[in-house]
XYZ file of C-alpha atoms in Angstrom:
708
model
C -53.699 142.152 17.451
C -49.540 141.707 15.528
C -48.076 142.115 18.867
C -50.210 139.365 20.095
C -50.034 137.406 18.047
C -45.898 137.893 18.152
C -45.738 137.053 22.027
C -47.419 133.275 21.616
C -45.013 132.270 18.753
C -44.098 128.997 20.269
C -47.056 128.419 21.163
C -50.227 126.771 19.263
C -50.661 123.581 16.972
C -48.303 122.675 15.254
C -51.213 122.170 12.337
C -51.872 125.733 12.426
C -48.730 126.750 11.475
C -48.449 127.992 8.198
C -51.915 129.154 7.695
C -50.949 130.614 3.999
C -50.181 126.787 3.017
C -47.112 128.781 1.221
C -48.210 131.748 -0.170
C -46.957 135.067 -0.431
C -48.792 135.690 3.067
C -46.687 135.328 5.698
C -49.239 135.709 8.921
C -47.989 134.917 12.605
C -49.002 132.191 14.640
C -51.895 131.172 16.515
C -52.112 131.195 20.073
C -53.137 128.956 22.646
C -56.691 130.253 22.702
C -57.353 131.241 19.585
C -56.858 127.519 18.706
C -58.297 125.754 21.309
C -61.435 128.047 19.838
C -61.193 127.088 16.808
C -61.574 123.745 17.272
C -63.907 124.199 19.495
C -65.883 126.493 17.016
C -64.711 122.918 13.949
C -66.340 120.129 15.982
C -69.472 121.324 15.637
C -69.754 123.685 12.032
C -66.812 121.658 10.526
C -67.618 123.606 7.526
C -69.071 127.758 8.272
C -69.545 129.842 6.011
C -67.704 133.040 4.932
C -70.541 135.419 7.366
C -69.268 132.490 10.532
C -65.666 132.727 9.251
C -66.149 137.036 9.703
C -68.203 137.422 13.152
C -65.582 134.047 13.994
C -62.703 136.372 12.542
C -63.540 139.524 15.199
C -64.070 137.233 17.933
C -60.810 136.135 18.134
C -58.468 138.507 16.726
C -57.682 137.229 13.270
C -58.300 137.693 9.845
C -61.140 136.206 7.178
C -58.287 134.538 5.381
C -56.853 133.082 8.379
C -60.384 131.640 9.237
C -60.076 130.135 5.906
C -56.541 128.253 5.371
C -56.783 127.335 9.442
C -60.369 125.306 9.153
C -59.267 123.757 5.418
C -55.863 122.174 7.070
C -57.385 121.352 10.014
C -60.246 119.068 7.708
C -57.061 117.455 5.901
C -55.234 116.196 9.297
C -57.451 114.767 10.314
C -59.269 113.477 7.234
C -55.848 111.560 7.345
C -56.375 110.673 10.605
C -59.672 108.903 10.260
C -57.681 107.097 6.886
C -54.886 105.944 9.105
C -57.064 104.602 11.830
C -58.839 101.823 9.186
C -56.653 101.267 7.099
C -54.355 99.741 10.776
C -58.258 98.321 11.424
C -58.225 96.705 7.994
C -55.194 95.225 7.352
C -55.662 93.446 11.272
C -58.417 91.532 10.009
C -56.893 90.805 7.164
C -53.859 89.234 8.642
C -57.042 87.455 11.109
C -58.601 85.949 8.026
C -55.460 85.332 6.356
C -53.881 83.509 9.843
C -57.863 81.388 9.509
C -57.612 80.378 5.950
C -53.918 78.764 6.419
C -55.165 77.001 10.072
C -58.566 75.783 7.537
C -55.863 74.736 4.471
C -54.072 72.476 6.951
C -56.921 70.707 8.269
C -57.994 69.503 5.147
C -54.487 68.984 3.811
C -54.874 66.188 6.882
C -58.998 65.374 6.662
C -58.786 61.286 5.377
C -62.224 59.800 3.774
C -62.700 56.650 6.585
C -63.230 53.973 3.017
C -60.164 54.845 1.594
C -57.976 56.749 3.428
C -57.793 59.610 0.762
C -59.228 62.602 0.472
C -63.028 63.335 0.895
C -66.210 63.154 -1.283
C -68.278 64.782 -1.591
C -72.033 62.450 -1.567
C -72.519 64.488 -5.010
C -69.707 63.540 -6.745
C -68.809 59.947 -5.735
C -70.477 57.971 -8.471
C -68.918 60.809 -10.774
C -65.454 60.229 -9.441
C -66.431 56.631 -9.725
C -67.368 56.373 -13.038
C -64.063 58.623 -14.527
C -61.805 55.744 -12.652
C -63.200 53.661 -14.294
C -62.456 55.201 -17.771
C -59.340 55.815 -16.101
C -58.184 52.358 -15.260
C -60.405 50.836 -18.969
C -57.603 53.353 -21.133
C -55.018 51.969 -18.764
C -55.566 48.428 -19.473
C -55.996 49.582 -23.423
C -52.605 50.825 -23.119
C -51.004 47.535 -21.119
C -52.369 45.321 -23.779
C -50.440 47.136 -26.835
C -47.023 47.615 -25.439
C -47.006 44.465 -24.172
C -47.864 42.803 -27.535
C -45.782 45.070 -29.493
C -42.563 44.539 -27.141
C -43.620 40.725 -27.337
C -42.894 41.823 -30.875
C -40.037 43.721 -30.782
C -37.906 41.151 -28.120
C -38.954 37.974 -30.641
C -37.033 39.340 -33.215
C -32.848 39.430 -32.791
C -31.042 42.793 -34.073
C -27.770 41.459 -34.701
C -25.154 44.449 -33.217
C -22.780 45.862 -35.323
C -20.011 43.919 -33.360
C -20.481 41.006 -35.127
C -20.134 42.011 -38.340
C -16.752 41.538 -40.358
C -14.402 43.497 -40.160
C -14.126 44.497 -43.065
C -17.238 46.782 -42.577
C -16.511 49.859 -41.637
C -18.369 51.903 -38.706
C -21.034 54.023 -38.990
C -19.178 57.581 -38.311
C -21.791 60.725 -37.360
C -23.019 62.004 -34.011
C -24.172 59.642 -31.685
C -26.613 62.469 -29.161
C -28.817 61.499 -30.093
C -28.538 56.865 -29.788
C -31.164 55.446 -26.807
C -30.795 56.138 -23.933
C -29.783 53.839 -21.786
C -29.440 52.434 -17.995
C -33.430 51.365 -16.972
C -35.783 48.273 -17.307
C -36.581 48.808 -20.779
C -33.687 49.873 -22.454
C -31.713 46.573 -20.921
C -34.327 44.628 -21.961
C -34.407 45.909 -25.400
C -29.696 46.481 -26.013
C -28.716 43.913 -23.152
C -28.471 39.776 -23.817
C -30.654 38.741 -21.196
C -34.218 38.393 -21.683
C -37.121 37.620 -24.019
C -39.175 36.693 -20.917
C -42.912 37.519 -21.669
C -43.414 38.506 -17.755
C -40.452 41.699 -18.705
C -42.734 43.455 -20.737
C -44.872 42.888 -17.818
C -43.425 43.911 -15.688
C -41.611 46.912 -17.567
C -46.092 47.878 -17.669
C -46.337 47.385 -14.644
C -44.276 50.192 -13.024
C -46.110 52.833 -14.500
C -49.958 52.200 -16.250
C -50.395 55.995 -17.540
C -49.455 57.211 -21.040
C -46.473 58.760 -20.438
C -44.584 55.505 -19.502
C -46.665 54.052 -23.235
C -45.372 57.407 -24.823
C -41.491 56.139 -22.967
C -41.419 53.190 -24.281
C -42.426 54.001 -27.956
C -39.663 57.217 -27.850
C -37.513 53.927 -27.289
C -38.791 51.832 -29.095
C -38.185 54.365 -32.126
C -34.663 55.758 -31.688
C -33.653 51.703 -31.233
C -35.788 51.039 -34.592
C -34.236 53.688 -36.458
C -30.505 53.284 -35.690
C -30.729 50.617 -36.480
C -32.015 51.385 -40.282
C -29.263 53.118 -40.533
C -26.941 51.180 -40.122
C -27.888 49.094 -41.959
C -28.641 51.997 -44.709
C -25.647 53.161 -44.700
C -23.624 50.068 -44.399
C -26.113 49.614 -47.794
C -24.643 52.339 -49.845
C -20.936 52.073 -48.917
C -20.897 48.983 -49.537
C -22.610 46.805 -53.266
C -21.216 43.448 -53.638
C -21.561 41.141 -52.651
C -25.621 42.723 -51.455
C -25.153 44.814 -54.851
C -25.175 42.682 -57.997
C -24.858 44.234 -61.467
C -28.306 43.088 -64.344
C -26.999 40.913 -66.987
C -28.792 42.917 -69.247
C -28.106 45.653 -71.142
C -29.784 48.358 -68.028
C -26.968 47.321 -65.989
C -29.129 47.946 -62.968
C -27.971 47.482 -58.910
C -30.060 44.502 -58.040
C -29.605 42.790 -54.588
C -28.537 40.009 -53.401
C -31.646 38.175 -51.047
C -29.849 35.709 -49.740
C -26.791 37.370 -49.086
C -29.228 40.348 -48.074
C -30.538 38.091 -45.464
C -27.245 36.350 -44.254
C -26.299 39.606 -42.789
C -29.414 41.026 -41.907
C -31.976 38.404 -41.107
C -35.165 38.841 -40.297
C -39.428 37.780 -40.181
C -41.250 38.558 -43.216
C -44.218 41.205 -43.383
C -46.056 39.345 -45.457
C -46.719 35.492 -45.841
C -49.512 33.728 -49.418
C -48.054 33.591 -53.291
C -47.665 37.421 -53.759
C -46.008 39.045 -51.333
C -42.799 39.961 -53.449
C -39.050 42.193 -52.769
C -38.538 45.007 -54.162
C -34.531 46.308 -53.820
C -33.572 49.460 -55.855
C -30.373 51.235 -56.002
C -29.723 54.433 -58.103
C -27.425 57.972 -58.544
C -27.292 61.254 -59.454
C -26.811 64.278 -58.914
C -29.291 67.308 -58.829
C -28.908 70.375 -58.443
C -30.094 72.079 -54.567
C -27.710 71.818 -51.893
C -27.576 69.752 -49.016
C -29.580 71.544 -46.235
C -32.895 72.420 -48.231
C -32.422 68.934 -49.495
C -32.952 67.799 -45.974
C -35.810 70.635 -45.143
C -37.968 69.803 -47.834
C -37.450 65.971 -46.505
C -38.425 66.426 -42.441
C -41.808 68.707 -43.884
C -44.582 66.786 -45.342
C -45.868 69.012 -46.911
C -42.530 70.152 -48.737
C -42.324 66.269 -49.388
C -45.405 65.803 -51.662
C -44.449 69.416 -53.296
C -40.837 67.664 -53.543
C -42.236 64.861 -55.571
C -45.277 65.551 -56.956
C -45.862 62.265 -59.540
C -45.275 60.031 -56.802
C -46.604 60.973 -52.904
C -49.803 61.678 -53.596
C -50.345 62.121 -49.662
C -48.073 63.123 -45.951
C -48.261 64.163 -42.714
C -46.386 64.538 -39.501
C -47.032 62.265 -37.221
C -45.002 62.914 -34.636
C -41.992 64.807 -34.289
C -39.849 62.825 -31.631
C -36.427 64.510 -31.861
C -36.353 67.990 -34.577
C -32.012 68.010 -34.729
C -29.159 70.120 -35.122
C -29.608 73.844 -36.167
C -28.857 73.649 -40.198
C -28.353 70.046 -41.500
C -31.072 69.060 -38.816
C -28.944 65.600 -37.927
C -30.254 63.150 -35.374
C -33.338 64.610 -36.296
C -36.065 61.845 -35.365
C -39.653 62.089 -36.928
C -42.906 59.436 -37.081
C -44.841 60.035 -40.613
C -47.318 59.123 -43.172
C -47.300 58.757 -47.125
C -49.388 57.909 -49.888
C -48.009 56.398 -53.198
C -49.241 56.755 -56.789
C -47.924 56.362 -60.261
C -49.049 55.913 -63.432
C -52.777 54.905 -63.667
C -55.581 53.857 -61.470
C -54.827 50.747 -62.463
C -52.054 49.960 -60.484
C -53.017 50.537 -56.245
C -52.020 52.442 -54.006
C -48.807 52.294 -51.547
C -49.436 54.023 -47.229
C -46.735 53.855 -44.939
C -46.372 54.430 -41.366
C -42.698 55.136 -40.957
C -39.842 56.828 -39.558
C -37.996 58.969 -40.818
C -34.239 59.685 -39.514
C -31.313 61.694 -40.454
C -27.890 61.456 -39.202
C -24.712 63.335 -40.710
C -21.597 60.774 -41.090
C -18.574 61.235 -43.070
C -19.325 60.971 -46.425
C -22.454 63.186 -46.122
C -26.466 63.674 -45.201
C -27.836 60.176 -44.902
C -31.810 59.737 -44.182
C -33.355 56.718 -43.795
C -37.527 55.869 -43.352
C -37.913 52.457 -41.865
C -41.757 51.278 -41.334
C -42.807 51.180 -37.752
C -45.874 50.496 -36.116
C -46.937 53.449 -33.803
C -48.799 52.150 -30.674
C -51.693 54.683 -31.539
C -52.105 51.812 -34.328
C -54.504 49.755 -33.254
C -54.323 46.649 -36.673
C -51.692 47.205 -39.125
C -54.219 47.604 -41.936
C -50.726 48.633 -45.248
C -50.291 45.612 -47.343
C -46.401 47.595 -47.988
C -43.232 47.621 -45.540
C -40.589 49.233 -45.827
C -37.296 47.964 -45.248
C -34.808 49.630 -44.404
C -35.337 52.580 -47.215
C -33.123 56.428 -48.216
C -30.963 57.714 -49.333
C -26.994 59.488 -49.567
C -26.867 63.095 -50.110
C -23.571 64.573 -49.864
C -22.524 68.373 -50.528
C -21.177 69.125 -54.422
C -18.955 72.339 -54.901
C -20.914 73.865 -56.862
C -23.682 74.355 -55.093
C -25.217 70.808 -56.376
C -25.536 67.651 -54.668
C -24.935 63.704 -55.242
C -27.300 61.397 -54.197
C -27.058 57.649 -53.725
C -30.762 56.316 -53.334
C -31.439 52.999 -51.974
C -36.126 52.081 -51.781
C -36.632 48.979 -50.503
C -39.590 47.215 -49.671
C -42.058 43.616 -49.399
C -45.704 44.331 -50.913
C -48.450 41.873 -50.838
C -50.481 42.264 -53.765
C -53.433 41.365 -53.736
C -55.614 43.014 -55.315
C -54.703 41.966 -59.453
C -51.936 44.783 -61.293
C -53.241 45.457 -64.551
C -51.100 43.082 -66.494
C -49.302 45.482 -68.860
C -47.898 47.803 -65.801
C -47.107 44.556 -64.332
C -43.258 44.061 -65.830
C -42.876 47.479 -64.562
C -43.897 47.456 -60.784
C -41.991 44.484 -60.287
C -39.047 45.901 -61.996
C -39.069 48.394 -59.819
C -39.270 51.187 -62.789
C -42.882 52.686 -60.702
C -41.361 53.019 -57.111
C -37.826 52.469 -57.908
C -34.754 54.386 -57.353
C -34.141 55.287 -60.528
C -37.416 56.565 -60.764
C -37.320 58.661 -57.246
C -33.333 60.190 -58.837
C -35.103 61.537 -62.491
C -38.469 63.137 -60.426
C -35.975 65.333 -57.869
C -33.346 66.301 -61.141
C -36.817 66.524 -62.903
C -38.413 69.124 -60.356
C -35.377 70.754 -59.471
C -34.658 71.903 -62.836
C -38.178 73.601 -62.999
C -36.624 75.366 -59.300
C -34.386 76.349 -61.223
C -37.132 77.766 -63.586
C -38.864 79.128 -60.525
C -36.066 81.494 -58.886
C -34.843 83.148 -62.442
C -33.670 86.596 -61.773
C -34.326 87.109 -65.748
C -38.140 86.575 -67.561
C -36.410 85.563 -70.857
C -38.364 87.296 -74.380
C -39.318 83.565 -75.772
C -41.071 83.073 -72.004
C -42.475 86.549 -71.792
C -44.849 87.017 -74.658
C -45.678 90.436 -73.611
C -48.304 88.711 -71.106
C -46.633 87.355 -68.320
C -44.067 90.778 -67.636
C -43.315 90.216 -63.881
C -41.567 87.859 -62.231
C -44.328 87.685 -58.981
C -45.945 87.052 -61.979
C -44.338 83.876 -63.641
C -44.021 82.875 -60.051
C -47.797 82.745 -59.238
C -48.549 81.383 -62.661
C -45.871 78.395 -62.126
C -47.272 78.147 -57.653
C -51.043 77.803 -59.872
C -50.197 75.157 -62.528
C -47.633 73.077 -59.830
C -51.530 73.042 -57.768
C -52.938 71.369 -60.207
C -50.332 68.693 -61.488
C -51.077 67.853 -57.545
C -54.692 67.666 -57.471
C -54.452 65.356 -61.149
C -51.800 63.102 -59.267
C -54.539 62.830 -56.596
C -57.479 62.203 -58.852
C -55.323 59.228 -60.596
C -55.496 57.648 -57.331
C -59.342 56.875 -56.773
C -59.596 55.754 -53.480
C -62.231 58.729 -52.555
C -64.676 58.413 -53.337
C -67.057 55.140 -54.554
C -65.586 52.922 -58.255
C -68.477 52.987 -60.518
C -68.097 49.444 -62.815
C -70.039 51.552 -66.039
C -67.002 49.117 -67.936
C -65.538 45.568 -67.502
C -62.761 46.000 -65.498
C -61.410 41.905 -65.922
C -58.197 41.747 -65.000
C -57.907 45.289 -63.466
C -59.345 47.015 -67.382
C -62.412 49.231 -68.361
C -62.687 52.201 -66.679
C -62.748 53.402 -63.265
C -65.511 56.332 -61.716
C -64.969 58.307 -58.519
C -67.392 60.559 -57.779
C -66.778 63.208 -54.361
C -68.018 66.087 -52.149
C -65.466 68.857 -52.909
C -65.335 71.368 -50.054
C -62.175 71.473 -50.743
C -59.797 75.298 -50.972
C -58.852 75.849 -54.304
C -60.791 73.241 -55.778
C -65.309 74.137 -57.014
C -67.262 72.879 -54.954
C -69.029 71.082 -55.113
C -70.060 67.225 -56.538
C -66.736 65.880 -58.906
C -67.323 63.733 -61.111
C -63.932 61.630 -61.853
C -63.120 58.770 -65.071
C -59.812 57.090 -65.166
C -58.702 54.950 -67.646
C -55.446 53.253 -69.764
C -55.172 51.522 -73.044
C -52.141 50.613 -75.106
C -50.607 52.045 -77.713
C -48.517 50.645 -80.340
C -45.855 54.045 -80.836
C -42.778 55.411 -78.933
C -43.679 57.714 -75.446
C -41.699 60.328 -76.755
C -43.866 60.361 -80.484
C -46.799 60.270 -77.796
C -45.192 63.297 -75.877
C -44.127 64.993 -79.019
C -48.711 64.568 -80.623
C -49.906 66.277 -77.533
C -47.692 69.075 -77.359
C -48.275 70.206 -81.318
C -50.557 72.676 -80.919
C -52.015 71.620 -84.631
C -53.116 68.336 -82.593
C -55.546 70.012 -80.015
C -58.498 69.817 -81.704
C -58.969 67.009 -83.261
C -58.880 65.174 -78.836
C -59.231 68.608 -76.514
C -63.537 69.241 -76.033
C -62.430 72.237 -74.473
C -61.312 73.871 -77.923
C -64.755 72.492 -79.785
C -63.334 71.547 -82.410
C -61.546 74.897 -83.385
C -57.084 76.116 -83.676
C -55.599 77.087 -80.609
C -53.061 79.283 -79.689
C -50.244 79.461 -76.671
C -51.124 82.822 -76.103
C -47.423 82.560 -73.081
C -45.119 79.879 -72.685
C -42.767 79.544 -69.109
C -40.174 76.211 -69.856
C -39.063 75.163 -66.319
C -36.649 71.954 -68.540
C -34.244 71.120 -70.273
C -36.618 69.623 -72.303
C -38.703 71.909 -74.966
C -41.945 69.814 -73.603
C -41.112 70.721 -69.810
C -43.095 73.751 -69.563
C -46.167 75.899 -68.126
C -48.284 77.508 -71.141
C -51.797 79.518 -70.705
C -53.748 78.093 -74.191
C -57.266 80.221 -75.656
C -59.427 78.133 -77.841
C -60.365 80.250 -81.156
C -63.968 79.484 -79.977
C -66.238 82.189 -81.132
C -68.572 82.353 -78.852
C -66.794 82.821 -76.382
C -64.027 84.909 -75.659
C -63.503 84.502 -71.774
C -62.234 80.865 -72.374
C -58.563 80.087 -71.582
C -56.584 76.639 -70.585
C -53.950 76.124 -67.792
C -51.239 73.155 -69.393
C -48.273 71.801 -67.854
C -46.316 68.970 -69.515
C -42.748 67.302 -68.931
C -41.659 64.318 -69.739
C -38.106 61.955 -67.937
C -37.249 58.894 -69.344
C -39.494 57.308 -66.246
C -42.938 58.187 -68.004
C -44.734 62.092 -69.632
C -47.301 64.418 -68.200
C -49.509 67.219 -69.597
C -51.906 67.796 -67.628
C -54.130 70.922 -67.652
C -57.692 72.853 -66.634
C -60.271 74.816 -67.383
C -60.295 78.670 -66.984
C -60.455 82.266 -67.540
C -59.347 84.868 -68.038
C -60.187 87.010 -64.312
C -58.889 84.131 -62.901
C -55.522 83.564 -64.802
C -55.171 87.478 -65.195
C -54.911 87.270 -60.904
C -52.051 85.290 -60.784
C -49.957 87.278 -64.361
C -50.421 90.341 -62.257
C -48.558 88.235 -59.189
C -51.357 87.453 -57.465
C -51.842 84.939 -54.485
C -52.620 81.955 -56.800
C -53.234 79.080 -54.207
C -57.040 80.353 -53.842
C -57.788 80.054 -56.767
C -60.658 77.142 -58.302
C -58.449 74.968 -60.510
C -60.368 71.030 -62.043
C -57.874 69.679 -64.032
C -57.583 66.881 -66.792
C -55.167 65.242 -68.047
C -52.304 62.318 -69.618
C -49.984 60.274 -68.272
C -47.753 58.265 -70.819
C -45.682 55.307 -69.921
C -43.497 53.118 -71.978
C -43.976 49.652 -71.179
C -40.471 49.160 -72.070
C -37.038 48.946 -70.276
C -35.717 52.430 -69.321
C -32.361 52.926 -71.268
C -29.387 53.978 -69.325
C -27.036 56.039 -71.116
C -30.589 58.257 -71.438
C -30.104 60.670 -69.252
C -32.548 63.046 -68.327
C -33.565 65.228 -70.964
C -32.177 62.722 -73.626
C -33.992 61.720 -76.033
C -33.616 59.022 -78.815
C -36.161 56.464 -80.468
C -34.187 53.718 -79.616
C -34.548 54.144 -75.439
C -36.868 51.787 -75.150
C -38.174 48.583 -77.272
C -42.284 48.444 -77.489
C -45.136 50.533 -77.578
C -46.730 52.941 -74.605
C -49.577 52.786 -72.078
C -51.431 56.065 -72.336
C -53.174 57.525 -68.584
C -55.983 59.193 -69.418
C -58.268 61.279 -67.117
C -60.985 63.825 -67.000
C -62.810 65.786 -64.731
C -65.634 66.990 -64.676
C -68.432 69.789 -61.960
C -71.192 67.811 -62.170
C -73.375 70.029 -59.874
C -71.919 72.727 -57.615
C -74.833 71.992 -55.391
C -74.636 68.347 -55.683
C -78.045 67.890 -55.376
C -79.039 68.055 -59.005
C -78.069 65.073 -60.587
C -78.287 61.436 -59.603
C -74.312 59.354 -59.664
C -75.018 57.189 -62.596
C -75.957 59.838 -64.007
C -72.771 61.878 -63.172
C -70.824 58.736 -64.315
C -71.568 57.402 -67.251
C -71.241 61.616 -68.938
C -67.691 61.482 -67.514
C -67.413 57.656 -68.893
C -68.258 58.673 -72.168
C -66.169 61.410 -72.778
C -63.332 60.293 -71.567
C -64.218 56.747 -74.065
C -64.217 59.608 -76.574
C -61.470 61.302 -76.347
C -59.802 58.326 -76.388
C -61.936 56.978 -79.735
C -60.437 60.944 -81.257
C -56.947 60.551 -80.259
C -56.751 56.690 -81.679
C -58.170 58.209 -85.029
C -55.989 61.008 -85.041
C -52.871 58.249 -84.943
C -54.394 55.951 -86.455
C -54.316 53.315 -84.267
C -58.574 52.024 -84.685
C -58.261 48.810 -85.434
C -56.986 48.373 -82.223
C -59.074 46.029 -80.013
């Protein structure tokens, strides 16, 4: 058998070679006759059993092992052949289907609707398509009317170009990369010499009946208004006379000469009537913060509220038009909203929708604010208009900044302010540049205390032993202050005239349903009022800061004494601090009071809230305090006279103001956790009674009960 296989070494099928498939045992090639017989057999029986393989091996003269390997290899070869054939057939079918698909798509593209000349629409979709087109058409008409109306308003007021200013006025030196683009039809209307024809605005709008065109026009107007505001603000900052003249009184404040101002920056008034007034103030001061940090806070609405919690109660960034350069944010432009409120529920909040524009100039960074009517705002509901205002921030070598601030607003005071606050509001004490500067200086001192690297021994009192705990308590207290300042605006609920509100006096009560994180859930009742006392504002502040007097006015102590468990200093004045107070209540060992107090020549605040040991312990241990519930009450103390300009922050003298003080008292209570147990009027009466009784106790302690 071996010799016959050797003689046929060159014959046989190539697939029959190496039957052992790499095994060590080697076999000689099959003859043509053996291969033919095997192939004939495999057609009838592709999977022979062992007996069949032995029988076949005897018949053709091979070993059973060779027969087994040959059948395995042959089956694999046949399987591969079938797979190749199937793949070829599938590929041909796929090419055919793809060709048909391309042909059908081309045919669909060339099809036209015989009625409108557009792509065909199925019968069931026709009515739906017509309805959608009518809605889109109505929307486009509304956009067209809004943009046309706003364009007409802007085209009516001619802005003076920089060429028209006298030689003595210096141009702005800074980046111009974010100036309004030129070259299109809209910019030729706004920036060029021609045309106050209202049809031009309509032609501009007719060229693009869509929201994209509206956005482009609005963005161009934003840059135009912001650039003009920046130019005006820089000139007002750089030049005092003839715009700013020192007051003849002892305070030496800079007053804006409206006649000289109107000659250089002519504009129409935004409000009309006997109650319209203009407030314009300018002030400078040094704050311990870098210019880059300060600009970042100005351009972040959340940080903006945290920076000025006693002035800005709400803020929102409505649109970011340009982010500006990395680092100093020069060129940044955004549309913002803010609600401002100070001092008393009888001082009306102010709301502004304005553009905030940042620009690097030769002296430093300038932040310019100016009111702006957005296209999305159908009707202007604001009673205040911000003319170009803002500040120049100059970096100093010691990490501080010199701030020059200008605040220039036009106010329509339709709701008469309380008589005692008219001078404070009208003279710019409440919302003027001096208040912004002093509040910035105070909050920068607080920042310095927040980032202190070692806890002072007199601050910890053995209670707060970690920097994380100190910062968590300070964050908790700062959030408490923000909630209190927002509470006294009295705009989130229904006012209850429980007392005589003639001339803006009496007690104002509001009731709101709270579901906000960080406040107790349920029905919250707030009451606030302001009274005049014939005492210096520092005397009042010292009264509330004296622990020995707390039992005379604080109902949380139940008439018992209290002592400070811990104190965190956050300013130059010893009264600027965060305190944790424990009242001596025999029946209650879990009660604590969190309090923040601070004072400045512009006003003093004492804000406090009840809490418990578990809540305060989590903050002291450094845990996140942003979710801890707090419901603050407190006092705002304001002198009713003019501040002494020589009284720097932290330097207080009983002679720096004349007259008495205005004391605002505000309380909040959780009337019901489910909002249904106590009727609104009963809840309002309860907190009103609490507030009035507290005022009586304060007057009694201060020997002021003989006042009407």
